[in-house]
Amino acid sequence: MVETGAAFEGRLVVVTGAGSGIGLATARAFAAHGAAVVCADIDAGAAARAAGAIAEDLGGTGHAAQVDVASSAQMEEFSRNIVAEYGVPDIVVNNAGIAVAGPFLDHTVDDWRRTIDVNLWGVIHGCRLFGAAMVERGEGGHIVNIASLAAFAPSRLLPAYSTTKAAVKMLSDCLRAELAGHGIGVSAICPGFVSTPIARHATYVGGDIREAAERGLARRGYPAERVAAHILRAVHRNQAVVPVNLEGKIGYALSRISPAAMRGLARWSALGRNRGIGR
Ligand SMILES: NC(=O)c1ccc[n+]([C@@H]2O[C@H](COP(=O)([O-])OP(=O)(O)OC[C@H]3O[C@@H](n4cnc5c(N)ncnc54)[C@H](O)[C@@H]3O)[C@@H](O)[C@H]2O)c1
């Protein structure tokens, strides 16, 4: 983990989706290590609570911002305002994400659009706008994109979600190569199952498995704070791809050793099978 309590002193960090789960834990972890943090979320109240708690609980600096990462106009205004008010961020964590769960044939065009708009376009907007500001400033920086185990582990229950996460990982690899010469690092974080409210916030198609999904994630018992620690370390060490937790690491290794095994596992889904979804 990052060794000192002030490892990010004097840095400005932007975290999207900072109102809940991994984003919230990451914003708090950076603040606990001395950074000033912009907590951005589509939910203005959640962003304000996250920023307020950084000041109250940690005695740190938290700023709140409302933005829909899927909207290019909102992201342009958001990035302009951040740079004007607080300066060019040193670190940007493109974390905001949503999930649609269920078989491909039950996904509507709108399910696909919203998933791609938030999970992929949101990351593209964050990389484009803040990456350009970092390059122009000329003092380096770091961009963290939250992908997932789903980036390399196909699943019959998460076709849209997994497609966007694979794209986020590839985008991160491409951008890392391009920005290295500017002293800007790019990391893709690929967690397995993490016990956050994502299953509660998700959309279910072809059958309602919300309760089972929420229970499963809660039972996994892997806290968002541990993902946050990996994110801080990835920035500290400029790591390219960071699989997080046991299934994240096994999935990453297996996807390289035996892609056929991963395709076999994609057909298996305890959640879906037990409820007759996506036979
Ligand atoms: N929880 C897991 O098991 C897991 C595993 C791997 C990757 N991830 C990824 O981690 C990231 C965070 O997920 P989480 O588990 O903390 O979920 P979460 O639902 O707890 O938090 C997501 C946050 O993003 C915000 N958000 C959603 N859409 C937004 C938008 N359009 N603009 C701005 N903010 C928006 C939500 O309001 C919420 O505060 C996501 O990208 C997710 O895909 C999660």
Coordinates of C-alpha atoms and ligand atoms in Angstrom, one line a residue:
M1 CA 0.0 0.0 0.0
V2 CA 1.0 3.6 -0.1
E3 CA 3.5 4.1 2.7
T4 CA 3.1 7.6 4.1
G5 CA 0.1 9.5 5.3
A6 CA 1.0 12.5 3.1
A7 CA 1.9 10.7 -0.1
F8 CA -0.5 12.9 -2.1
E9 CA -0.1 16.2 -0.2
G10 CA -0.6 19.2 -2.4
R11 CA -2.2 17.1 -5.2
L12 CA -5.6 17.8 -6.7
V13 CA -7.6 14.6 -7.4
V14 CA -10.9 14.3 -9.4
V15 CA -13.0 11.2 -8.8
T16 CA -16.2 10.6 -10.8
G17 CA -18.9 8.5 -9.2
A18 CA -17.6 9.6 -5.8
G19 CA -21.0 9.4 -4.1
S20 CA -20.9 5.7 -3.5
G21 CA -18.9 2.5 -3.4
I22 CA -15.4 2.4 -4.9
G23 CA -15.5 6.1 -5.9
L24 CA -16.4 7.2 -2.4
A25 CA -13.7 5.0 -0.8
T26 CA -11.1 6.3 -3.3
A27 CA -12.0 9.9 -2.7
R28 CA -11.6 9.4 1.0
A29 CA -8.3 7.4 0.6
F30 CA -6.7 10.2 -1.5
A31 CA -7.9 12.8 1.1
A32 CA -6.5 10.8 3.9
H33 CA -3.2 10.9 2.1
G34 CA -3.2 14.6 1.9
A35 CA -4.8 15.3 -1.5
A36 CA -7.6 17.9 -2.2
V37 CA -10.4 15.9 -3.8
V38 CA -13.2 16.9 -6.2
C39 CA -16.1 14.5 -5.5
A40 CA -18.1 14.4 -8.7
D41 CA -21.4 12.4 -9.1
I42 CA -24.6 12.5 -11.1
D43 CA -26.3 12.5 -7.6
A44 CA -25.6 16.0 -6.3
G45 CA -26.6 15.1 -2.7
A46 CA -24.2 12.1 -2.7
A47 CA -21.4 14.2 -4.0
A48 CA -22.0 16.9 -1.4
R49 CA -22.1 14.2 1.4
A50 CA -18.8 12.7 0.2
A51 CA -17.1 16.1 0.1
G52 CA -18.5 17.2 3.4
A53 CA -17.4 14.0 5.1
I54 CA -13.8 14.5 3.8
A55 CA -13.7 17.8 5.7
E56 CA -15.6 16.5 8.8
D57 CA -14.1 13.1 9.3
L58 CA -10.6 13.6 7.8
G59 CA -10.0 17.3 8.2
G60 CA -9.2 17.3 4.5
T61 CA -10.3 19.4 1.5
G62 CA -13.3 18.0 -0.5
H63 CA -15.1 19.8 -3.2
A64 CA -18.5 18.6 -4.6
A65 CA -19.6 18.7 -8.2
Q66 CA -22.7 17.4 -10.0
V67 CA -22.0 16.0 -13.5
D68 CA -23.4 13.3 -15.8
V69 CA -20.2 11.7 -17.2
A70 CA -22.2 10.5 -20.2
S71 CA -22.9 14.1 -21.4
S72 CA -20.1 15.7 -23.4
A73 CA -21.5 19.2 -22.8
Q74 CA -21.7 18.6 -19.0
M75 CA -18.2 17.1 -18.9
E76 CA -16.8 20.0 -20.9
E77 CA -18.3 22.5 -18.5
F78 CA -17.3 20.4 -15.5
S79 CA -13.6 20.2 -16.6
R80 CA -13.5 23.9 -17.5
N81 CA -14.9 24.8 -14.1
I82 CA -12.5 22.5 -12.2
V83 CA -9.4 24.0 -14.0
A84 CA -10.7 27.6 -13.5
E85 CA -11.5 27.1 -9.8
Y86 CA -8.9 24.7 -8.5
G87 CA -6.3 24.2 -11.3
V88 CA -5.4 21.3 -13.5
P89 CA -5.9 18.0 -11.6
D90 CA -2.8 15.9 -10.9
I91 CA -4.9 12.7 -10.8
V92 CA -8.2 11.8 -12.4
V93 CA -10.1 8.7 -11.5
N94 CA -12.8 7.8 -14.1
N95 CA -14.8 5.6 -11.9
A96 CA -18.6 6.3 -12.5
G97 CA -20.3 3.3 -13.9
I98 CA -23.5 1.4 -14.2
A99 CA -24.5 -2.2 -14.8
V100 CA -27.3 -3.8 -16.9
A101 CA -27.6 -7.5 -16.1
G102 CA -29.4 -10.2 -18.1
P103 CA -29.2 -11.9 -21.5
F104 CA -28.1 -10.1 -24.7
L105 CA -31.5 -10.8 -26.3
D106 CA -33.3 -9.0 -23.5
H107 CA -31.2 -5.8 -23.7
T108 CA -33.0 -3.0 -25.5
V109 CA -31.2 -0.4 -27.6
D110 CA -31.6 2.0 -24.7
D111 CA -29.9 -0.4 -22.3
W112 CA -26.9 -0.6 -24.6
R113 CA -26.9 3.2 -25.2
R114 CA -26.9 4.1 -21.6
T115 CA -24.3 1.5 -20.6
I116 CA -22.0 2.7 -23.4
D117 CA -22.7 6.3 -22.7
V118 CA -21.8 6.1 -19.0
N119 CA -19.2 3.3 -18.8
L120 CA -17.3 4.1 -22.1
W121 CA -18.1 7.6 -23.1
G122 CA -17.8 8.8 -19.5
V123 CA -14.3 7.5 -19.4
I124 CA -13.5 8.9 -22.9
H125 CA -14.7 12.3 -21.9
G126 CA -12.7 12.3 -18.7
C127 CA -9.5 11.1 -20.5
R128 CA -9.9 13.6 -23.4
L129 CA -10.7 16.7 -21.4
F130 CA -8.4 16.2 -18.4
G131 CA -5.7 14.5 -20.4
A132 CA -5.5 17.6 -22.7
A133 CA -5.3 19.9 -19.7
M134 CA -2.5 17.8 -18.2
V135 CA -0.5 17.8 -21.4
E136 CA -1.0 21.5 -21.8
R137 CA 0.2 22.2 -18.3
G138 CA 3.3 20.1 -19.0
E139 CA 3.8 18.8 -15.4
G140 CA 2.7 15.2 -15.9
G141 CA -0.2 13.5 -14.0
H142 CA -2.1 10.3 -13.8
I143 CA -5.4 9.0 -15.2
V144 CA -7.0 6.0 -13.5
N145 CA -9.8 4.2 -15.4
I146 CA -12.0 1.7 -13.5
A147 CA -12.5 -1.3 -15.7
S148 CA -13.4 -4.7 -14.2
L149 CA -12.7 -8.4 -14.2
A150 CA -15.5 -8.3 -16.8
A151 CA -12.9 -6.6 -19.2
F152 CA -11.3 -10.1 -19.8
A153 CA -14.0 -12.5 -18.4
P154 CA -16.9 -12.9 -20.8
S155 CA -20.3 -13.6 -19.1
R156 CA -23.6 -14.5 -20.5
L157 CA -25.3 -12.3 -18.0
L158 CA -23.3 -9.0 -18.6
P159 CA -22.9 -8.6 -22.3
A160 CA -23.2 -4.7 -22.5
Y161 CA -21.3 -4.1 -19.2
S162 CA -18.5 -6.5 -20.2
T163 CA -18.2 -5.0 -23.7
T164 CA -17.7 -1.5 -22.2
K165 CA -15.2 -2.7 -19.6
A166 CA -13.1 -4.4 -22.3
A167 CA -13.1 -1.2 -24.3
V168 CA -12.1 0.8 -21.2
K169 CA -9.1 -1.5 -20.7
M170 CA -8.0 -1.2 -24.3
L171 CA -8.5 2.6 -24.3
S172 CA -6.3 2.7 -21.1
D173 CA -3.5 0.7 -22.8
C174 CA -3.6 2.9 -26.0
L175 CA -3.6 6.1 -23.9
R176 CA -0.8 4.9 -21.7
A177 CA 1.4 4.6 -24.7
E178 CA 0.5 8.0 -26.0
L179 CA 0.8 9.9 -22.8
A180 CA 4.0 8.3 -21.4
G181 CA 6.1 10.9 -23.2
H182 CA 4.3 13.6 -21.3
G183 CA 5.0 12.1 -18.0
I184 CA 1.3 11.1 -17.6
G185 CA 0.6 7.6 -16.3
V186 CA -2.6 5.7 -17.2
S187 CA -3.8 2.7 -15.1
A188 CA -6.7 0.3 -15.7
I189 CA -8.1 -1.2 -12.5
C190 CA -9.9 -4.5 -12.8
P191 CA -11.7 -5.6 -9.7
G192 CA -13.6 -8.8 -9.3
F193 CA -16.7 -8.7 -7.1
V194 CA -16.7 -5.8 -4.6
S195 CA -19.3 -5.3 -1.9
T196 CA -20.8 -2.0 -3.0
P197 CA -24.4 -0.9 -3.8
I198 CA -23.8 -1.4 -7.6
A199 CA -26.2 -4.4 -7.7
R200 CA -28.9 -2.2 -6.0
H201 CA -28.3 0.5 -8.6
A202 CA -28.2 -1.9 -11.6
T203 CA -30.9 -2.6 -14.2
Y204 CA -32.1 -6.2 -14.7
V205 CA -33.5 -7.5 -18.0
G206 CA -35.0 -10.9 -18.8
G207 CA -35.8 -11.6 -15.1
D208 CA -35.4 -9.9 -11.7
I209 CA -32.3 -11.2 -9.9
R210 CA -31.7 -7.9 -8.0
E211 CA -32.1 -9.4 -4.5
A212 CA -29.8 -12.4 -5.3
A213 CA -27.2 -10.1 -6.9
E214 CA -27.3 -7.8 -3.9
R215 CA -27.0 -10.7 -1.5
G216 CA -24.1 -12.2 -3.5
L217 CA -22.1 -9.0 -3.6
A218 CA -22.6 -8.4 0.1
R219 CA -21.6 -11.9 1.0
R220 CA -18.4 -11.6 -1.1
G221 CA -17.2 -9.3 1.7
Y222 CA -14.6 -7.5 -0.3
P223 CA -14.7 -3.8 0.7
A224 CA -14.4 -0.8 -1.6
E225 CA -11.6 0.5 0.7
R226 CA -9.3 -2.3 -0.5
V227 CA -9.9 -1.4 -4.1
A228 CA -9.1 2.2 -3.2
A229 CA -5.8 1.1 -1.6
H230 CA -4.9 -0.6 -4.9
I231 CA -5.8 2.6 -6.9
L232 CA -3.5 4.7 -4.7
R233 CA -0.7 2.2 -5.2
A234 CA -1.3 2.0 -8.9
V235 CA -0.8 5.8 -9.1
H236 CA 2.3 5.7 -6.8
R237 CA 3.9 2.9 -8.9
N238 CA 2.5 3.8 -12.3
Q239 CA 1.0 0.4 -12.8
A240 CA -0.6 -0.4 -16.2
V241 CA -3.2 -3.0 -15.4
V242 CA -4.2 -3.9 -11.8
P243 CA -6.4 -7.0 -11.3
V244 CA -7.9 -6.7 -7.8
N245 CA -9.0 -9.5 -5.4
L246 CA -8.8 -13.3 -5.8
E247 CA -11.2 -13.7 -8.7
G248 CA -9.8 -10.7 -10.4
K249 CA -6.3 -12.1 -10.3
I250 CA -7.3 -15.6 -11.3
G251 CA -9.5 -14.3 -14.1
Y252 CA -6.7 -12.2 -15.4
A253 CA -4.2 -15.0 -15.4
L254 CA -6.6 -17.5 -16.9
S255 CA -7.6 -15.1 -19.7
R256 CA -4.0 -15.1 -20.8
I257 CA -3.2 -18.8 -20.2
S258 CA -6.5 -20.2 -21.6
P259 CA -9.0 -17.9 -23.3
A260 CA -11.0 -21.1 -24.1
A261 CA -11.4 -21.8 -20.4
M262 CA -12.8 -18.3 -19.9
R263 CA -15.2 -18.8 -22.8
G264 CA -16.4 -22.0 -21.1
L265 CA -16.8 -20.2 -17.8
A266 CA -18.9 -17.5 -19.5
R267 CA -21.7 -20.1 -20.1
W268 CA -21.9 -20.9 -16.4
S269 CA -23.9 -18.6 -14.2
A270 CA -25.3 -19.7 -10.9
L271 CA -27.5 -16.6 -10.7
G272 CA -29.0 -17.0 -14.1
R273 CA -29.4 -20.8 -14.2
N274 CA -31.1 -21.1 -10.8
R275 CA -33.8 -18.7 -12.0
G276 CA -34.1 -19.9 -15.6
I277 CA -32.7 -16.7 -17.1
G278 CA -30.8 -16.8 -20.4
R279 CA -31.0 -20.6 -20.9
Ligands
LIG1 N1 -18.8 -3.4 -7.3 C1 -18.2 -4.3 -8.1 O1 -18.3 -5.5 -7.9 C2 -17.3 -3.7 -9.3 C3 -16.4 -4.6 -9.8 C4 -15.6 -4.2 -10.9 C5 -15.7 -2.9 -11.3 N2 -16.6 -2.1 -10.8 C6 -16.7 -0.7 -11.3 O2 -16.4 0.2 -10.3 C7 -17.0 1.5 -10.6 C8 -17.8 1.9 -9.4 O3 -18.8 1.0 -9.1 P1 -19.4 0.8 -7.6 O4 -19.4 -0.7 -7.4 O5 -18.7 1.7 -6.6 O6 -20.9 1.3 -7.9 P2 -21.9 2.2 -7.1 O7 -23.2 2.0 -7.7 O8 -21.8 1.9 -5.6 O9 -21.4 3.7 -7.4 C9 -21.4 4.3 -8.6 C10 -21.5 5.8 -8.5 O10 -21.5 6.3 -9.8 C11 -22.5 7.3 -9.9 N3 -22.9 7.5 -11.3 C12 -23.7 6.6 -12.0 N4 -23.9 7.1 -13.2 C13 -23.2 8.3 -13.3 C14 -23.1 9.2 -14.3 N5 -23.7 9.1 -15.5 N6 -22.3 10.3 -14.0 C15 -21.8 10.5 -12.8 N7 -21.9 9.6 -11.8 C16 -22.6 8.5 -12.1 C17 -23.6 6.8 -9.0 O11 -24.5 7.9 -8.6 C18 -22.8 6.2 -7.8 O12 -22.6 7.2 -6.8 C19 -17.9 1.2 -11.8 O13 -17.3 1.7 -13.0 C20 -18.1 -0.3 -11.8 O14 -18.3 -0.8 -13.1 C21 -17.4 -2.4 -9.7

